[in-house]
Short mmCIF file of C-alpha atoms in Angstrom, two decimals:
data_model
loop_
_atom_site.label_atom_id
_atom_site.label_comp_id
_atom_site.label_asym_id
_atom_site.label_seq_id
_atom_site.Cartn_x
_atom_site.Cartn_y
_atom_site.Cartn_z
CA MET J 1 134.87 -57.86 264.55
CA ASP J 2 132.92 -58.61 267.70
CA ILE J 3 130.76 -55.88 269.21
CA LEU J 4 131.93 -54.42 272.51
CA VAL J 5 129.43 -52.46 274.60
CA ARG J 6 130.54 -50.37 277.54
CA PRO J 7 129.29 -47.41 279.59
CA VAL J 8 130.27 -43.82 278.93
CA SER J 9 133.04 -43.25 281.48
CA SER J 10 135.03 -40.22 280.31
CA LYS J 11 134.71 -36.83 278.63
CA ARG J 12 135.97 -38.44 275.43
CA ASP J 13 133.21 -41.06 275.62
CA MET J 14 130.62 -38.35 276.21
CA ARG J 15 131.78 -36.42 273.14
CA ALA J 16 131.49 -39.61 271.10
CA PHE J 17 128.01 -40.27 272.48
CA ILE J 18 126.78 -36.77 271.61
CA GLN J 19 128.46 -36.55 268.21
CA LEU J 20 127.59 -40.01 266.87
CA PRO J 21 124.18 -39.04 265.39
CA GLY J 22 125.88 -36.39 263.25
CA ARG J 23 128.01 -39.10 261.63
CA ILE J 24 125.11 -41.51 261.11
CA HIS J 25 122.81 -38.86 259.60
CA ARG J 26 125.47 -37.01 257.60
CA ASN J 27 123.60 -37.59 254.32
CA HIS J 28 120.10 -37.68 255.81
CA ALA J 29 118.33 -34.71 254.20
CA ASN J 30 115.58 -34.30 256.82
CA TRP J 31 117.73 -34.79 259.93
CA ILE J 32 118.29 -31.74 262.13
CA PRO J 33 121.28 -31.74 264.49
CA PRO J 34 120.60 -31.32 268.20
CA ILE J 35 121.55 -28.10 269.92
CA TYR J 36 124.86 -29.45 271.22
CA MET J 37 125.04 -27.04 274.13
CA ASP J 38 121.66 -28.36 275.25
CA ASP J 39 122.74 -31.99 274.80
CA ARG J 40 125.83 -31.50 276.98
CA GLY J 41 123.59 -30.32 279.79
CA TYR J 42 120.87 -32.91 279.20
CA PHE J 43 123.19 -35.92 279.49
CA ASN J 44 125.11 -34.46 282.45
CA LYS J 45 123.89 -35.82 285.78
CA LYS J 46 125.25 -32.75 287.57
CA LYS J 47 123.13 -30.39 285.45
CA ASN J 48 120.00 -32.37 284.59
CA LYS J 49 117.80 -32.57 287.69
CA SER J 50 115.96 -35.61 286.32
CA PHE J 51 118.99 -37.74 287.21
CA SER J 52 118.19 -37.17 290.89
CA HIS J 53 115.19 -39.53 290.84
CA CYS J 54 116.14 -41.85 287.97
CA ASP J 55 118.75 -44.55 287.44
CA VAL J 56 120.53 -43.88 284.15
CA THR J 57 123.08 -45.68 281.99
CA LEU J 58 124.71 -44.32 278.82
CA LEU J 59 126.22 -47.00 276.60
CA LEU J 60 128.47 -47.00 273.52
CA ALA J 61 128.95 -49.88 271.10
CA PHE J 62 132.33 -50.44 269.43
CA ARG J 63 133.74 -52.50 266.57
CA GLY J 64 137.42 -52.34 267.30
CA LYS J 65 138.10 -48.69 268.08
CA LYS J 66 135.17 -47.37 266.03
CA VAL J 67 131.99 -46.22 267.81
CA VAL J 68 129.07 -47.83 265.96
CA GLY J 69 126.12 -47.24 268.28
CA ARG J 70 124.76 -45.65 271.41
CA ILE J 71 121.77 -45.94 273.75
CA MET J 72 120.45 -44.46 276.98
CA GLY J 73 118.75 -46.62 279.62
CA ILE J 74 116.47 -45.06 282.26
CA ILE J 75 114.53 -46.28 285.29
CA ASN J 76 112.11 -43.59 286.45
CA HIS J 77 111.42 -44.76 290.00
CA PRO J 78 108.69 -42.23 290.94
CA TYR J 79 106.77 -43.01 287.73
CA ASN J 80 107.03 -46.75 288.34
CA GLU J 81 105.82 -46.33 291.91
CA ASN J 82 102.88 -44.15 290.87
CA HIS J 83 101.80 -46.60 288.16
CA ASN J 84 102.70 -49.83 289.96
CA GLU J 85 105.11 -50.81 287.16
CA LYS J 86 108.60 -52.22 286.90
CA HIS J 87 109.50 -50.67 283.56
CA ALA J 88 112.87 -49.58 282.26
CA ARG J 89 113.09 -47.18 279.33
CA PHE J 90 115.50 -46.75 276.45
CA ASN J 91 116.02 -43.73 274.24
CA PHE J 92 118.48 -42.00 271.93
CA LEU J 93 119.29 -45.29 270.20
CA GLU J 94 121.50 -44.52 267.20
CA THR J 95 123.33 -46.94 264.90
CA TRP J 96 123.88 -47.60 261.25
CA GLU J 97 121.74 -50.32 259.69
CA GLU J 98 123.21 -53.18 261.73
CA LYS J 99 120.78 -55.45 263.54
CA GLU J 100 123.61 -56.95 265.60
CA VAL J 101 124.54 -53.57 267.09
CA ILE J 102 120.92 -52.68 267.85
CA GLU J 103 120.37 -56.03 269.53
CA ALA J 104 123.58 -55.78 271.56
CA LEU J 105 122.71 -52.31 272.88
CA LEU J 106 119.17 -53.27 273.83
CA HIS J 107 120.40 -56.50 275.43
CA HIS J 108 122.78 -54.63 277.68
CA VAL J 109 120.09 -52.20 278.77
CA GLU J 110 118.00 -55.25 279.66
CA ILE J 111 120.85 -56.75 281.71
CA TRP J 112 121.26 -53.47 283.56
CA ALA J 113 117.51 -53.11 284.13
CA ARG J 114 116.93 -56.74 285.15
CA GLU J 115 119.56 -56.49 287.88
CA ARG J 116 117.56 -53.56 289.25
CA GLY J 117 114.34 -55.57 289.38
CA MET J 118 112.72 -54.35 286.15
CA THR J 119 110.51 -56.69 284.10
CA ARG J 120 109.75 -54.71 280.91
CA LEU J 121 111.69 -52.45 278.52
CA VAL J 122 109.85 -49.66 276.66
CA GLY J 123 110.94 -46.91 274.32
CA PRO J 124 112.03 -44.71 272.82
CA LEU J 125 111.05 -42.86 276.00
CA ALA J 126 113.24 -40.73 278.26
CA PHE J 127 112.66 -39.00 281.60
CA SER J 128 109.26 -37.61 280.58
CA ASP J 129 106.91 -37.40 277.62
CA LYS J 130 108.28 -33.87 277.06
CA ASP J 131 111.55 -35.36 275.81
CA PRO J 132 111.79 -36.76 272.26
CA GLN J 133 109.87 -40.04 272.21
CA GLY J 134 108.91 -42.77 269.79
CA PHE J 135 110.45 -43.94 266.52
CA LEU J 136 109.15 -42.32 263.36
CA VAL J 137 107.14 -44.97 261.46
CA ARG J 138 105.40 -42.80 258.85
CA GLY J 139 106.42 -39.54 257.21
CA PHE J 140 110.08 -40.30 256.54
CA ASP J 141 110.08 -37.71 253.74
CA GLU J 142 108.82 -34.93 256.02
CA PRO J 143 111.10 -32.46 257.85
CA VAL J 144 111.56 -33.15 261.54
CA ALA J 145 110.36 -30.67 264.17
CA LEU J 146 112.20 -29.60 267.29
CA ALA J 147 112.08 -32.13 270.19
CA SER J 148 111.17 -35.02 267.86
CA HIS J 149 113.19 -38.01 266.74
CA CYS J 150 114.30 -38.34 263.13
CA ASN J 151 115.25 -41.92 262.32
CA PHE J 152 115.62 -44.20 259.34
CA SER J 153 112.97 -46.87 258.79
CA TYR J 154 115.32 -49.70 259.71
CA LEU J 155 115.12 -48.88 263.43
CA PRO J 156 111.38 -49.54 263.94
CA GLU J 157 111.56 -52.44 261.48
CA THR J 158 114.34 -54.03 263.52
CA MET J 159 112.39 -53.55 266.75
CA GLU J 160 109.62 -55.73 265.35
CA THR J 161 112.03 -58.47 264.30
CA LEU J 162 113.43 -58.45 267.85
CA GLY J 163 110.03 -59.18 269.35
CA PHE J 164 109.04 -55.68 270.44
CA GLU J 165 105.34 -54.84 270.25
CA THR J 166 103.49 -51.53 270.04
CA ASP J 167 103.02 -49.85 273.41
CA LEU J 168 101.71 -46.53 272.10
CA ASP J 169 101.06 -44.86 268.75
CA LEU J 170 101.45 -41.11 268.35
CA VAL J 171 100.27 -38.95 265.46
CA VAL J 172 101.25 -35.53 264.14
CA TYR J 173 98.78 -33.34 262.25
CA LYS J 174 99.48 -30.69 259.66
CA ILE J 175 96.86 -27.95 259.56
CA ASN J 176 96.81 -25.49 256.69
CA ILE J 177 96.10 -22.04 258.06
CA PRO J 178 92.82 -20.81 256.51
CA GLU J 179 92.45 -17.34 255.05
CA THR J 180 89.61 -16.82 257.50
CA THR J 181 88.97 -18.63 260.78
CA PRO J 182 85.90 -20.93 260.61
CA PRO J 183 82.91 -18.77 261.69
CA LEU J 184 81.62 -21.37 264.15
CA TYR J 185 85.02 -21.49 265.85
CA GLU J 186 85.05 -17.71 266.25
CA GLN J 187 81.47 -17.73 267.56
CA ILE J 188 82.36 -20.33 270.20
CA ALA J 189 85.38 -18.27 271.26
CA GLU J 190 83.36 -15.06 271.53
CA ARG J 191 80.53 -16.73 273.45
CA THR J 192 82.98 -18.37 275.86
CA LEU J 193 84.56 -15.08 276.89
CA ARG J 194 81.19 -13.34 277.03
CA ASN J 195 79.68 -16.00 279.29
CA ASN J 196 82.75 -16.18 281.53
CA PRO J 197 83.62 -12.56 282.46
CA ASP J 198 86.08 -13.82 285.10
CA LEU J 199 88.33 -15.18 282.35
CA ARG J 200 90.91 -13.15 280.42
CA LEU J 201 93.03 -14.12 277.43
CA LEU J 202 96.61 -12.87 277.82
CA HIS J 203 98.86 -11.96 274.89
CA PHE J 204 102.61 -11.45 275.19
CA THR J 205 105.17 -9.47 273.24
CA ARG J 206 108.23 -9.62 275.53
CA ARG J 207 110.02 -12.68 276.95
CA LYS J 208 110.48 -11.05 280.34
CA ASP J 209 106.69 -10.85 280.72
CA LEU J 210 106.53 -14.65 280.46
CA LYS J 211 108.75 -15.39 283.47
CA PRO J 212 106.05 -14.92 286.14
CA MET J 213 103.87 -17.41 284.22
CA ILE J 214 106.41 -20.24 283.93
CA ARG J 215 105.84 -21.99 287.24
CA PRO J 216 102.04 -21.50 287.22
CA ILE J 217 101.88 -22.96 283.69
CA PHE J 218 103.95 -26.01 284.66
CA THR J 219 101.85 -26.44 287.80
CA LEU J 220 98.80 -26.61 285.54
CA ILE J 221 100.57 -29.23 283.43
CA ASN J 222 101.21 -31.30 286.57
CA GLU J 223 97.52 -31.12 287.44
CA THR J 224 96.16 -32.02 283.99
CA PHE J 225 98.64 -34.47 282.44
CA THR J 226 98.17 -37.25 284.98
CA ALA J 227 96.72 -39.64 282.38
CA ILE J 228 99.35 -38.97 279.73
CA TYR J 229 101.58 -41.93 278.90
CA GLY J 230 105.06 -41.49 280.33
CA PHE J 231 104.32 -38.18 282.06
CA MET J 232 106.06 -37.36 285.32
CA PRO J 233 105.17 -34.16 287.25
CA PHE J 234 107.76 -31.41 287.05
CA THR J 235 109.62 -30.33 290.17
CA LEU J 236 110.25 -26.60 290.62
CA GLU J 237 113.88 -27.08 289.52
CA GLU J 238 112.79 -28.99 286.40
CA MET J 239 110.29 -26.25 285.55
CA ASP J 240 113.08 -23.69 285.61
CA ASP J 241 115.45 -25.95 283.65
CA PHE J 242 112.86 -26.60 280.95
CA ALA J 243 112.12 -22.89 280.62
CA ASN J 244 115.81 -22.03 280.42
CA ARG J 245 116.28 -24.56 277.61
CA TYR J 246 113.63 -23.03 275.37
CA LEU J 247 112.78 -19.48 276.51
CA LEU J 248 115.53 -17.84 274.46
CA LEU J 249 114.13 -19.46 271.31
CA MET J 250 110.49 -18.62 272.01
CA ASP J 251 108.43 -15.95 270.25
CA PRO J 252 106.16 -14.58 273.01
CA ARG J 253 103.41 -13.81 270.52
CA PHE J 254 102.77 -17.53 270.12
CA ILE J 255 102.08 -18.14 273.80
CA LYS J 256 98.46 -17.70 274.83
CA VAL J 257 97.29 -17.98 278.44
CA ILE J 258 93.81 -17.74 279.91
CA VAL J 259 93.65 -16.68 283.56
CA GLY J 260 90.83 -16.57 286.09
CA GLU J 261 89.87 -14.07 288.76
CA THR J 262 93.05 -14.59 290.79
CA ASN J 263 95.27 -14.37 287.67
CA LYS J 264 95.93 -18.09 287.99
CA PRO J 265 96.29 -19.81 284.57
CA VAL J 266 93.40 -22.12 283.76
CA ALA J 267 94.49 -22.82 280.18
CA PHE J 268 97.44 -22.19 277.91
CA VAL J 269 98.96 -23.12 274.56
CA ILE J 270 102.57 -22.68 273.48
CA GLY J 271 103.59 -22.51 269.85
CA MET J 272 106.92 -21.82 268.23
CA PRO J 273 107.93 -20.86 264.68
CA ASP J 274 109.80 -23.75 263.10
CA ILE J 275 113.52 -23.05 263.59
CA SER J 276 114.86 -26.36 262.31
CA GLN J 277 116.53 -24.90 259.23
CA GLY J 278 118.31 -22.34 261.39
CA ILE J 279 119.61 -25.10 263.69
CA LYS J 280 120.74 -27.03 260.63
CA ARG J 281 122.57 -24.05 259.17
CA ALA J 282 124.21 -23.41 262.55
CA GLY J 283 125.29 -27.06 262.71
CA GLY J 284 123.63 -27.36 266.11
CA ARG J 285 126.02 -24.81 267.66
CA LEU J 286 124.46 -21.62 268.97
CA LEU J 287 127.73 -19.91 269.87
CA PRO J 288 129.23 -17.69 268.80
CA PHE J 289 127.02 -16.88 265.80
CA GLY J 290 124.72 -19.86 265.34
CA ILE J 291 121.98 -18.22 267.40
CA LEU J 292 121.66 -15.59 264.67
CA HIS J 293 120.79 -18.30 262.11
CA VAL J 294 118.21 -19.75 264.52
CA LEU J 295 116.53 -16.43 265.27
CA ARG J 296 116.51 -15.49 261.60
CA ALA J 297 114.91 -18.84 260.71
CA GLY J 298 112.19 -18.20 263.29
CA LYS J 299 111.32 -14.87 261.70
CA ARG J 300 111.20 -16.35 258.20
CA SER J 301 109.42 -19.59 259.06
CA ARG J 302 106.04 -20.29 257.49
CA GLN J 303 105.29 -23.17 259.87
CA LEU J 304 104.12 -22.92 263.48
CA ASN J 305 104.94 -25.87 265.73
CA LEU J 306 102.67 -26.47 268.71
CA LEU J 307 104.64 -27.64 271.75
CA LEU J 308 102.43 -27.71 274.83
CA GLY J 309 98.90 -26.99 275.90
CA ALA J 310 96.55 -27.73 278.78
CA ILE J 311 93.15 -26.78 280.19
CA ASP J 312 92.18 -27.06 283.85
CA PRO J 313 89.69 -29.99 284.12
CA VAL J 314 87.15 -27.64 285.73
CA TYR J 315 87.10 -25.58 282.52
CA GLN J 316 87.29 -28.36 279.96
CA GLY J 317 84.43 -28.54 277.47
CA ARG J 318 83.62 -24.85 277.90
CA GLY J 319 85.19 -23.49 274.70
CA LEU J 320 88.59 -22.37 276.03
CA ASP J 321 90.31 -24.38 273.30
CA ALA J 322 88.43 -22.34 270.69
CA VAL J 323 89.47 -19.08 272.40
CA MET J 324 93.16 -19.98 272.28
CA GLY J 325 92.94 -21.63 268.86
CA THR J 326 91.30 -18.59 267.28
CA ALA J 327 93.96 -16.30 268.76
CA MET J 328 96.82 -18.56 267.67
CA ILE J 329 95.52 -18.93 264.10
CA ALA J 330 95.10 -15.15 263.81
CA GLU J 331 98.65 -14.60 265.09
CA ALA J 332 100.08 -17.11 262.63
CA ARG J 333 98.12 -15.63 259.75
CA ASN J 334 99.37 -12.14 260.60
CA ARG J 335 102.92 -13.47 260.44
CA GLY J 336 102.36 -14.89 256.97
CA MET J 337 102.49 -18.51 258.13
CA THR J 338 100.85 -21.19 256.05
CA CYS J 339 100.63 -24.29 258.26
CA ILE J 340 100.68 -25.64 261.81
CA ASP J 341 102.41 -28.79 263.06
CA SER J 342 100.45 -30.24 266.00
CA HIS J 343 103.45 -32.05 267.52
CA LEU J 344 102.82 -35.49 269.04
CA GLU J 345 99.31 -36.48 270.05
CA MET J 346 98.34 -39.87 271.42
CA ALA J 347 96.46 -41.76 268.71
CA SER J 348 93.89 -42.71 271.35
CA ASN J 349 93.15 -39.05 272.26
CA LEU J 350 90.06 -38.82 270.10
CA ARG J 351 88.91 -35.50 271.56
CA VAL J 352 92.05 -33.62 270.52
CA ARG J 353 92.17 -35.43 267.19
CA ALA J 354 88.59 -34.41 266.42
CA GLU J 355 89.47 -30.76 266.99
CA MET J 356 92.52 -31.03 264.71
CA GLU J 357 90.38 -32.58 262.00
CA TYR J 358 87.63 -30.00 262.44
CA LEU J 359 90.24 -27.38 261.51
CA GLY J 360 91.15 -29.38 258.40
CA GLY J 361 94.20 -31.13 259.83
CA GLU J 362 95.52 -34.36 258.39
CA VAL J 363 97.92 -36.87 259.94
CA TYR J 364 101.24 -36.65 258.11
CA LYS J 365 103.65 -38.26 260.57
CA GLU J 366 103.32 -41.15 263.01
CA TYR J 367 105.57 -42.30 265.84
CA ARG J 368 105.58 -45.51 267.87
CA ILE J 369 106.77 -46.51 271.33
CA PHE J 370 107.68 -50.18 271.59
CA GLY J 371 107.90 -52.58 274.51
CA ARG J 372 108.78 -56.16 275.39
CA PRO J 373 109.25 -58.21 278.57
CA ILE J 374 112.81 -58.37 279.88
CA PRO J 375 114.04 -62.00 279.70
CA VAL J 376 114.35 -63.71 283.06
CA ASN J 377 117.86 -64.19 284.46
CA GLY J 378 119.70 -66.89 282.56
CA THR J 379 117.98 -66.30 279.23
CA LYS J 380 120.64 -65.55 276.67
CA SER J 381 120.31 -63.23 273.69
CA ARG J 382 121.90 -64.42 270.48
CA LEU J 383 123.35 -62.37 267.65
CA ALA J 384 125.40 -62.98 264.57
CA ALA J 385 128.87 -61.50 264.81
CA GLY J 386 132.17 -61.80 263.01
CA LYS J 387 131.84 -64.48 260.36
CA GLY J 388 128.22 -65.29 261.16
CA LYS J 389 128.99 -67.40 264.22
CA ALA J 390 126.28 -67.25 266.87
CA VAL J 391 127.74 -65.95 270.11
CA ASP J 392 126.46 -64.98 273.54
CA VAL J 393 126.50 -61.20 273.74
CA LYS J 394 127.06 -61.17 277.49
CA GLN J 395 130.17 -63.34 277.21
CA ARG J 396 131.64 -61.35 274.34
CA THR J 397 131.38 -57.89 275.84
CA LYS J 398 132.87 -56.12 278.82
CA ILE J 399 130.45 -53.93 280.69
CA ARG J 400 130.46 -52.52 284.19
CA ILE J 401 126.99 -52.81 285.70
#
């Protein structure tokens, strides 16, 4: 059958879009379902504030009446303006191992983006670098962490056959928690606080104590992440949305903040016990009782996942990373944890990588963001469909653009 690609246009389509990955990864041992309640809000333009400054298209691919693929296309206008780019993004690409479906979905995102003046397609990348990004290219046998993609190897392999090139490589470190913190690391931390009496390290035990810190922390992110690939500053509404998505699942003890004289954060790190097995047992549904599986998994987890961290540029290179790292390692050790997952780090960020390796970390997963120029108007994509006959995708599909 020919492939038909069309936009999500109804509640039924949206259910199919959200539920498709569960069908594709049904027998994928390391795949963790999304939190479906979160997904319904994320893909809803009335609830996700990022839609207000981005053009977005959600597409489904069909063979007959069967949904066989999905993709999200995004144009982040403020980011493009700030970086003098005309880039469109794709993300949440899911199919079975069918090159024709992958090509058809990407082709239609390109049509949509080209008609809006875009010249390059990159991804997987969504509204911001804080969303899941990149295809897994190494570590397929490793469990996936929250807010990371889990894909089969055929997706990045197909990207290369379709002419996509590497735009950015990302690495994930695993650090075994030592029985004792390296003495030099502790000495640096102690000296830093001693030589900077205006600085205080804050510890938390209750979620409600974190709320006053949410906006100041995200403001610090906006000030320090300007050079990060794909980053877009958070608006106040997006800060609150992001916090609401994750605060319930956070363990306050794994959030460390350093403040200055005015109690303004100058550095922070956020970690989270790995809750992936709880999400899996709950089937991605927190209500009515799935949240109990998730919270129980967090208490039993032996892995700490790092999510976010930043240091004010004025204070960089002064040992604040050692202060927070020492406190986080001690907290994890007290909880009986055995390892730390660094989450995604740019492969080119040699300073952060050196610190991970100083603590004994080793790269155990790698992700890749791909990109290619969007063909000029009139260039036709070709794919094999039906009985192997080469057909023009644009002529064979019905899509409202």
